[in-house]
Amino acid sequence: MRLVFIGPPGAGKGTQSARLLQDFGLPHLSTGDILRSAKEDRTEVGLLAAEYMDQGLLVPDPVVVAVVGERLESPDCSRGCLFDGFPRTLGQARSLDEHLQSAGTPLDRVLVLDVDRDELVRRLLARGRGDDELETIRRRFDQYQEQTAPLLEYYRERSILRPIDGGGTPDEVYGRIRAALEDLRVR
Ligand code: AMP
């Protein structure tokens, strides 16, 4: 099973993807995690990515597409994968499609977490990660609106998009996610 999980910053993707991974036993492909760890290791990719991440900007497509391509080479990804925070631009979505189509393993479903903006800011400020300052948060929202929101239409046209109401407790949200994937589980 190949799932994409997208949502604005602070929507609860991290919490929900942890549950999904455990429940479905899928390998995790989080570009945020990969890029953060490259940054900590001070690799060439990590240092380049840090310049964008620290400002709340998206890392350029070629860099992100390359790290995803590398991760997809690992044998564990052959049985499926949860793409977490990727794709975030139309260019990334098209690259992913090309890759998956040539492998004969298209995406099964795209989940998008919907949470209203005031609630998102409240959650982000409570989390206090390095890139969670107010100005950076604002920029990450803008990037989401400008670059990532257009993806929703792209996937809606293919009838694989499932919007999930991200309000309420983590249990409530996860219940909705499971319901949106119920038909895939039995396959
Ligand atoms: P995340 O942990 O998913 O919120 O990602 C943290 C930061 O990593 C983002 O604000 C971006 O700077 C960068 N990043 C993660 N995934 C992507 C992506 N698919 N495309 C571009 N930049 C990304």
PDB file of C-alpha atoms and ligand atoms in Angstrom:
ATOM      1  CA  MET A   1       0.000   0.000   0.000  1.00  0.00           C
ATOM      2  CA  ARG A   2       1.306   3.425  -0.945  1.00  0.00           C
ATOM      3  CA  LEU A   3      -0.099   6.359   0.971  1.00  0.00           C
ATOM      4  CA  VAL A   4       0.658  10.049   0.894  1.00  0.00           C
ATOM      5  CA  PHE A   5       0.012  12.063   4.014  1.00  0.00           C
ATOM      6  CA  ILE A   6      -0.110  15.821   3.661  1.00  0.00           C
ATOM      7  CA  GLY A   7      -1.289  18.660   5.846  1.00  0.00           C
ATOM      8  CA  PRO A   8      -0.334  22.170   6.895  1.00  0.00           C
ATOM      9  CA  PRO A   9       2.335  22.630   9.576  1.00  0.00           C
ATOM     10  CA  GLY A  10       0.948  21.716  13.003  1.00  0.00           C
ATOM     11  CA  ALA A  11      -1.974  19.645  11.681  1.00  0.00           C
ATOM     12  CA  GLY A  12      -0.869  16.588  13.675  1.00  0.00           C
ATOM     13  CA  LYS A  13       0.746  14.639  10.848  1.00  0.00           C
ATOM     14  CA  GLY A  14       3.562  13.415  13.074  1.00  0.00           C
ATOM     15  CA  THR A  15       1.240  12.009  15.733  1.00  0.00           C
ATOM     16  CA  GLN A  16      -1.105  10.401  13.246  1.00  0.00           C
ATOM     17  CA  SER A  17       1.573   8.979  10.982  1.00  0.00           C
ATOM     18  CA  ALA A  18       3.180   7.232  13.967  1.00  0.00           C
ATOM     19  CA  ARG A  19      -0.111   5.431  14.598  1.00  0.00           C
ATOM     20  CA  LEU A  20      -0.636   4.612  10.939  1.00  0.00           C
ATOM     21  CA  LEU A  21       2.841   3.143  10.633  1.00  0.00           C
ATOM     22  CA  GLN A  22       2.337   0.921  13.628  1.00  0.00           C
ATOM     23  CA  ASP A  23      -1.136  -0.152  12.622  1.00  0.00           C
ATOM     24  CA  PHE A  24      -0.385  -0.863   8.962  1.00  0.00           C
ATOM     25  CA  GLY A  25       3.253  -1.899   9.366  1.00  0.00           C
ATOM     26  CA  LEU A  26       4.363   0.391   6.578  1.00  0.00           C
ATOM     27  CA  PRO A  27       7.870   1.758   6.063  1.00  0.00           C
ATOM     28  CA  HIS A  28       8.052   5.487   6.783  1.00  0.00           C
ATOM     29  CA  LEU A  29       9.325   8.016   4.297  1.00  0.00           C
ATOM     30  CA  SER A  30       9.325  11.418   5.984  1.00  0.00           C
ATOM     31  CA  THR A  31      11.284  13.983   4.002  1.00  0.00           C
ATOM     32  CA  GLY A  32      11.280  16.284   7.068  1.00  0.00           C
ATOM     33  CA  ASP A  33      12.963  13.537   9.151  1.00  0.00           C
ATOM     34  CA  ILE A  34      15.443  12.654   6.397  1.00  0.00           C
ATOM     35  CA  LEU A  35      16.406  16.288   5.852  1.00  0.00           C
ATOM     36  CA  ARG A  36      16.689  17.006   9.599  1.00  0.00           C
ATOM     37  CA  SER A  37      18.956  14.036  10.087  1.00  0.00           C
ATOM     38  CA  ALA A  38      21.108  15.059   7.080  1.00  0.00           C
ATOM     39  CA  LYS A  39      21.341  18.513   8.648  1.00  0.00           C
ATOM     40  CA  GLU A  40      22.468  17.065  11.994  1.00  0.00           C
ATOM     41  CA  ASP A  41      25.065  14.920  10.218  1.00  0.00           C
ATOM     42  CA  ARG A  42      26.232  18.010   8.336  1.00  0.00           C
ATOM     43  CA  THR A  43      26.228  16.226   4.986  1.00  0.00           C
ATOM     44  CA  GLU A  44      26.321  18.282   1.794  1.00  0.00           C
ATOM     45  CA  VAL A  45      22.583  17.778   1.272  1.00  0.00           C
ATOM     46  CA  GLY A  46      21.908  18.560   4.933  1.00  0.00           C
ATOM     47  CA  LEU A  47      23.809  21.834   4.907  1.00  0.00           C
ATOM     48  CA  LEU A  48      22.069  22.935   1.735  1.00  0.00           C
ATOM     49  CA  ALA A  49      18.638  21.916   3.040  1.00  0.00           C
ATOM     50  CA  ALA A  50      19.242  23.727   6.349  1.00  0.00           C
ATOM     51  CA  GLU A  51      19.438  27.077   4.577  1.00  0.00           C
ATOM     52  CA  TYR A  52      15.818  26.626   3.503  1.00  0.00           C
ATOM     53  CA  MET A  53      14.442  24.743   6.490  1.00  0.00           C
ATOM     54  CA  ASP A  54      15.688  27.291   9.004  1.00  0.00           C
ATOM     55  CA  GLN A  55      13.783  29.994   7.163  1.00  0.00           C
ATOM     56  CA  GLY A  56      10.586  27.998   6.819  1.00  0.00           C
ATOM     57  CA  LEU A  57      11.064  27.649   3.065  1.00  0.00           C
ATOM     58  CA  LEU A  58      10.680  24.511   1.007  1.00  0.00           C
ATOM     59  CA  VAL A  59      13.885  22.753   0.038  1.00  0.00           C
ATOM     60  CA  PRO A  60      14.285  22.800  -3.792  1.00  0.00           C
ATOM     61  CA  ASP A  61      12.620  19.936  -5.672  1.00  0.00           C
ATOM     62  CA  PRO A  62      15.778  18.348  -7.133  1.00  0.00           C
ATOM     63  CA  VAL A  63      17.241  17.903  -3.634  1.00  0.00           C
ATOM     64  CA  VAL A  64      14.048  16.450  -2.198  1.00  0.00           C
ATOM     65  CA  VAL A  65      13.384  14.205  -5.189  1.00  0.00           C
ATOM     66  CA  ALA A  66      16.936  12.834  -4.925  1.00  0.00           C
ATOM     67  CA  VAL A  67      16.644  11.940  -1.240  1.00  0.00           C
ATOM     68  CA  VAL A  68      13.272  10.289  -1.819  1.00  0.00           C
ATOM     69  CA  GLY A  69      14.646   8.319  -4.793  1.00  0.00           C
ATOM     70  CA  GLU A  70      17.452   7.047  -2.604  1.00  0.00           C
ATOM     71  CA  ARG A  71      15.069   6.008   0.178  1.00  0.00           C
ATOM     72  CA  LEU A  72      12.792   4.233  -2.299  1.00  0.00           C
ATOM     73  CA  GLU A  73      15.721   2.061  -3.332  1.00  0.00           C
ATOM     74  CA  SER A  74      15.733   0.371   0.090  1.00  0.00           C
ATOM     75  CA  PRO A  75      14.268  -3.111  -0.110  1.00  0.00           C
ATOM     76  CA  ASP A  76      11.715  -2.439   2.665  1.00  0.00           C
ATOM     77  CA  CYS A  77       9.965   0.106   0.441  1.00  0.00           C
ATOM     78  CA  SER A  78       9.145  -2.502  -2.190  1.00  0.00           C
ATOM     79  CA  ARG A  79       6.061  -3.616  -0.236  1.00  0.00           C
ATOM     80  CA  GLY A  80       4.670  -0.121   0.223  1.00  0.00           C
ATOM     81  CA  CYS A  81       5.325   3.083   2.019  1.00  0.00           C
ATOM     82  CA  LEU A  82       3.867   6.029   3.900  1.00  0.00           C
ATOM     83  CA  PHE A  83       5.020   9.254   2.275  1.00  0.00           C
ATOM     84  CA  ASP A  84       4.918  11.794   5.078  1.00  0.00           C
ATOM     85  CA  GLY A  85       5.296  15.466   4.129  1.00  0.00           C
ATOM     86  CA  PHE A  86       6.101  14.529   0.533  1.00  0.00           C
ATOM     87  CA  PRO A  87       5.185  15.548  -2.121  1.00  0.00           C
ATOM     88  CA  ARG A  88       4.783  19.208  -1.271  1.00  0.00           C
ATOM     89  CA  THR A  89       4.904  20.696  -4.767  1.00  0.00           C
ATOM     90  CA  LEU A  90       3.382  19.755  -8.114  1.00  0.00           C
ATOM     91  CA  GLY A  91       6.869  19.062  -9.441  1.00  0.00           C
ATOM     92  CA  GLN A  92       7.490  16.564  -6.631  1.00  0.00           C
ATOM     93  CA  ALA A  93       4.093  14.955  -7.197  1.00  0.00           C
ATOM     94  CA  ARG A  94       4.820  14.463 -10.883  1.00  0.00           C
ATOM     95  CA  SER A  95       8.257  13.000 -10.199  1.00  0.00           C
ATOM     96  CA  LEU A  96       6.766  10.612  -7.686  1.00  0.00           C
ATOM     97  CA  ASP A  97       4.075   9.530 -10.140  1.00  0.00           C
ATOM     98  CA  GLU A  98       6.628   8.882 -12.853  1.00  0.00           C
ATOM     99  CA  HIS A  99       8.723   6.837 -10.478  1.00  0.00           C
ATOM    100  CA  LEU A 100       5.810   4.800  -9.132  1.00  0.00           C
ATOM    101  CA  GLN A 101       4.176   4.293 -12.508  1.00  0.00           C
ATOM    102  CA  SER A 102       7.337   2.963 -14.064  1.00  0.00           C
ATOM    103  CA  ALA A 103       7.567   0.553 -11.122  1.00  0.00           C
ATOM    104  CA  GLY A 104       3.906  -0.448 -11.656  1.00  0.00           C
ATOM    105  CA  THR A 105       2.999   0.567  -8.089  1.00  0.00           C
ATOM    106  CA  PRO A 106       0.838   3.722  -8.216  1.00  0.00           C
ATOM    107  CA  LEU A 107      -0.368   5.604  -5.142  1.00  0.00           C
ATOM    108  CA  ASP A 108      -3.413   4.099  -3.456  1.00  0.00           C
ATOM    109  CA  ARG A 109      -4.574   7.100  -1.471  1.00  0.00           C
ATOM    110  CA  VAL A 110      -3.699  10.637  -0.439  1.00  0.00           C
ATOM    111  CA  LEU A 111      -4.807  11.795   3.007  1.00  0.00           C
ATOM    112  CA  VAL A 112      -4.922  15.488   3.780  1.00  0.00           C
ATOM    113  CA  LEU A 113      -5.426  16.729   7.319  1.00  0.00           C
ATOM    114  CA  ASP A 114      -7.673  19.778   7.607  1.00  0.00           C
ATOM    115  CA  VAL A 115      -7.286  21.985  10.680  1.00  0.00           C
ATOM    116  CA  ASP A 116      -8.235  25.655  10.970  1.00  0.00           C
ATOM    117  CA  ARG A 117      -5.430  28.165  11.045  1.00  0.00           C
ATOM    118  CA  ASP A 118      -5.846  29.551  14.589  1.00  0.00           C
ATOM    119  CA  GLU A 119      -5.678  26.042  15.976  1.00  0.00           C
ATOM    120  CA  LEU A 120      -2.574  25.304  13.868  1.00  0.00           C
ATOM    121  CA  VAL A 121      -0.705  28.333  15.222  1.00  0.00           C
ATOM    122  CA  ARG A 122      -1.670  27.404  18.781  1.00  0.00           C
ATOM    123  CA  ARG A 123      -0.378  23.854  18.336  1.00  0.00           C
ATOM    124  CA  LEU A 124       2.854  24.963  16.671  1.00  0.00           C
ATOM    125  CA  LEU A 125       3.721  27.480  19.350  1.00  0.00           C
ATOM    126  CA  ALA A 126       3.091  24.836  22.017  1.00  0.00           C
ATOM    127  CA  ARG A 127       5.443  22.388  20.228  1.00  0.00           C
ATOM    128  CA  GLY A 128       8.432  24.790  20.216  1.00  0.00           C
ATOM    129  CA  ARG A 129      10.673  23.135  17.559  1.00  0.00           C
ATOM    130  CA  GLY A 130      13.609  25.219  16.151  1.00  0.00           C
ATOM    131  CA  ASP A 131      11.632  26.223  13.058  1.00  0.00           C
ATOM    132  CA  ASP A 132       8.492  26.980  15.069  1.00  0.00           C
ATOM    133  CA  GLU A 133       8.957  30.695  15.713  1.00  0.00           C
ATOM    134  CA  LEU A 134       6.087  32.947  14.695  1.00  0.00           C
ATOM    135  CA  GLU A 135       7.725  34.463  11.605  1.00  0.00           C
ATOM    136  CA  THR A 136       8.931  31.055  10.395  1.00  0.00           C
ATOM    137  CA  ILE A 137       5.537  29.537  11.046  1.00  0.00           C
ATOM    138  CA  ARG A 138       3.923  32.240   8.950  1.00  0.00           C
ATOM    139  CA  ARG A 139       6.300  31.514   6.090  1.00  0.00           C
ATOM    140  CA  ARG A 140       5.617  27.777   6.298  1.00  0.00           C
ATOM    141  CA  PHE A 141       1.887  28.462   6.040  1.00  0.00           C
ATOM    142  CA  ASP A 142       2.449  30.658   3.009  1.00  0.00           C
ATOM    143  CA  GLN A 143       4.556  27.960   1.397  1.00  0.00           C
ATOM    144  CA  TYR A 144       1.820  25.426   2.090  1.00  0.00           C
ATOM    145  CA  GLN A 145      -0.860  27.656   0.546  1.00  0.00           C
ATOM    146  CA  GLU A 146       1.197  28.552  -2.493  1.00  0.00           C
ATOM    147  CA  GLN A 147       2.981  25.317  -3.282  1.00  0.00           C
ATOM    148  CA  THR A 148       1.251  22.430  -1.573  1.00  0.00           C
ATOM    149  CA  ALA A 149      -2.451  23.336  -1.708  1.00  0.00           C
ATOM    150  CA  PRO A 150      -2.496  22.988  -5.547  1.00  0.00           C
ATOM    151  CA  LEU A 151      -1.648  19.306  -5.091  1.00  0.00           C
ATOM    152  CA  LEU A 152      -5.058  18.680  -3.621  1.00  0.00           C
ATOM    153  CA  GLU A 153      -6.749  19.390  -6.938  1.00  0.00           C
ATOM    154  CA  TYR A 154      -4.184  17.222  -8.712  1.00  0.00           C
ATOM    155  CA  TYR A 155      -5.064  14.228  -6.538  1.00  0.00           C
ATOM    156  CA  ARG A 156      -8.780  15.015  -6.353  1.00  0.00           C
ATOM    157  CA  GLU A 157      -8.994  14.655 -10.117  1.00  0.00           C
ATOM    158  CA  ARG A 158      -7.599  11.163  -9.770  1.00  0.00           C
ATOM    159  CA  SER A 159     -10.160  10.334  -7.066  1.00  0.00           C
ATOM    160  CA  ILE A 160      -7.514   9.237  -4.574  1.00  0.00           C
ATOM    161  CA  LEU A 161      -7.769  12.286  -2.290  1.00  0.00           C
ATOM    162  CA  ARG A 162      -9.403  11.851   1.131  1.00  0.00           C
ATOM    163  CA  PRO A 163      -9.690  15.017   3.257  1.00  0.00           C
ATOM    164  CA  ILE A 164      -9.617  14.206   6.983  1.00  0.00           C
ATOM    165  CA  ASP A 165     -11.056  16.531   9.610  1.00  0.00           C
ATOM    166  CA  GLY A 166      -8.051  17.070  11.908  1.00  0.00           C
ATOM    167  CA  GLY A 167     -10.037  18.656  14.743  1.00  0.00           C
ATOM    168  CA  GLY A 168     -10.688  16.955  18.089  1.00  0.00           C
ATOM    169  CA  THR A 169      -8.600  14.451  20.009  1.00  0.00           C
ATOM    170  CA  PRO A 170      -5.868  12.353  18.372  1.00  0.00           C
ATOM    171  CA  ASP A 171      -8.113   9.283  18.819  1.00  0.00           C
ATOM    172  CA  GLU A 172     -10.978  10.933  17.001  1.00  0.00           C
ATOM    173  CA  VAL A 173      -8.723  11.983  14.137  1.00  0.00           C
ATOM    174  CA  TYR A 174      -7.209   8.531  13.874  1.00  0.00           C
ATOM    175  CA  GLY A 175     -10.683   6.982  13.746  1.00  0.00           C
ATOM    176  CA  ARG A 176     -11.428   9.099  10.682  1.00  0.00           C
ATOM    177  CA  ILE A 177      -8.151   8.089   9.062  1.00  0.00           C
ATOM    178  CA  ARG A 178      -8.887   4.412   9.552  1.00  0.00           C
ATOM    179  CA  ALA A 179     -12.347   4.854   8.091  1.00  0.00           C
ATOM    180  CA  ALA A 180     -10.836   6.513   5.012  1.00  0.00           C
ATOM    181  CA  LEU A 181      -8.557   3.506   4.500  1.00  0.00           C
ATOM    182  CA  GLU A 182     -10.941   0.729   5.500  1.00  0.00           C
ATOM    183  CA  ASP A 183     -11.401  -0.647   1.988  1.00  0.00           C
ATOM    184  CA  LEU A 184      -7.641  -0.817   1.435  1.00  0.00           C
ATOM    185  CA  ARG A 185      -6.998  -2.860   4.561  1.00  0.00           C
ATOM    186  CA  VAL A 186      -8.982  -5.846   3.405  1.00  0.00           C
ATOM    187  CA  ARG A 187      -7.036  -6.240   0.201  1.00  0.00           C
TER     188      ARG A 187
HETATM  189  P1  AMP B   1       8.325  18.716   8.177  1.00  0.00           P
HETATM  190  O1  AMP B   1       9.002  17.991   9.291  1.00  0.00           O
HETATM  191  O2  AMP B   1       7.630  17.794   7.223  1.00  0.00           O
HETATM  192  O3  AMP B   1       7.436  19.833   8.668  1.00  0.00           O
HETATM  193  O4  AMP B   1       9.477  19.433   7.328  1.00  0.00           O
HETATM  194  C1  AMP B   1      10.337  20.380   7.915  1.00  0.00           C
HETATM  195  C2  AMP B   1      11.006  21.235   6.831  1.00  0.00           C
HETATM  196  O5  AMP B   1      11.759  20.394   5.945  1.00  0.00           O
HETATM  197  C3  AMP B   1      10.040  21.976   5.924  1.00  0.00           C
HETATM  198  O6  AMP B   1       9.630  23.223   6.474  1.00  0.00           O
HETATM  199  C4  AMP B   1      10.885  22.158   4.664  1.00  0.00           C
HETATM  200  O7  AMP B   1      11.845  23.191   4.825  1.00  0.00           O
HETATM  201  C5  AMP B   1      11.640  20.844   4.595  1.00  0.00           C
HETATM  202  N1  AMP B   1      10.877  19.821   3.830  1.00  0.00           N
HETATM  203  C6  AMP B   1      10.346  18.661   4.302  1.00  0.00           C
HETATM  204  N2  AMP B   1       9.727  17.972   3.329  1.00  0.00           N
HETATM  205  C7  AMP B   1       9.860  18.730   2.203  1.00  0.00           C
HETATM  206  C8  AMP B   1       9.417  18.572   0.867  1.00  0.00           C
HETATM  207  N3  AMP B   1       8.688  17.493   0.471  1.00  0.00           N
HETATM  208  N4  AMP B   1       9.736  19.540  -0.028  1.00  0.00           N
HETATM  209  C9  AMP B   1      10.463  20.620   0.346  1.00  0.00           C
HETATM  210  N5  AMP B   1      10.893  20.843   1.580  1.00  0.00           N
HETATM  211  C10 AMP B   1      10.606  19.898   2.521  1.00  0.00           C
END
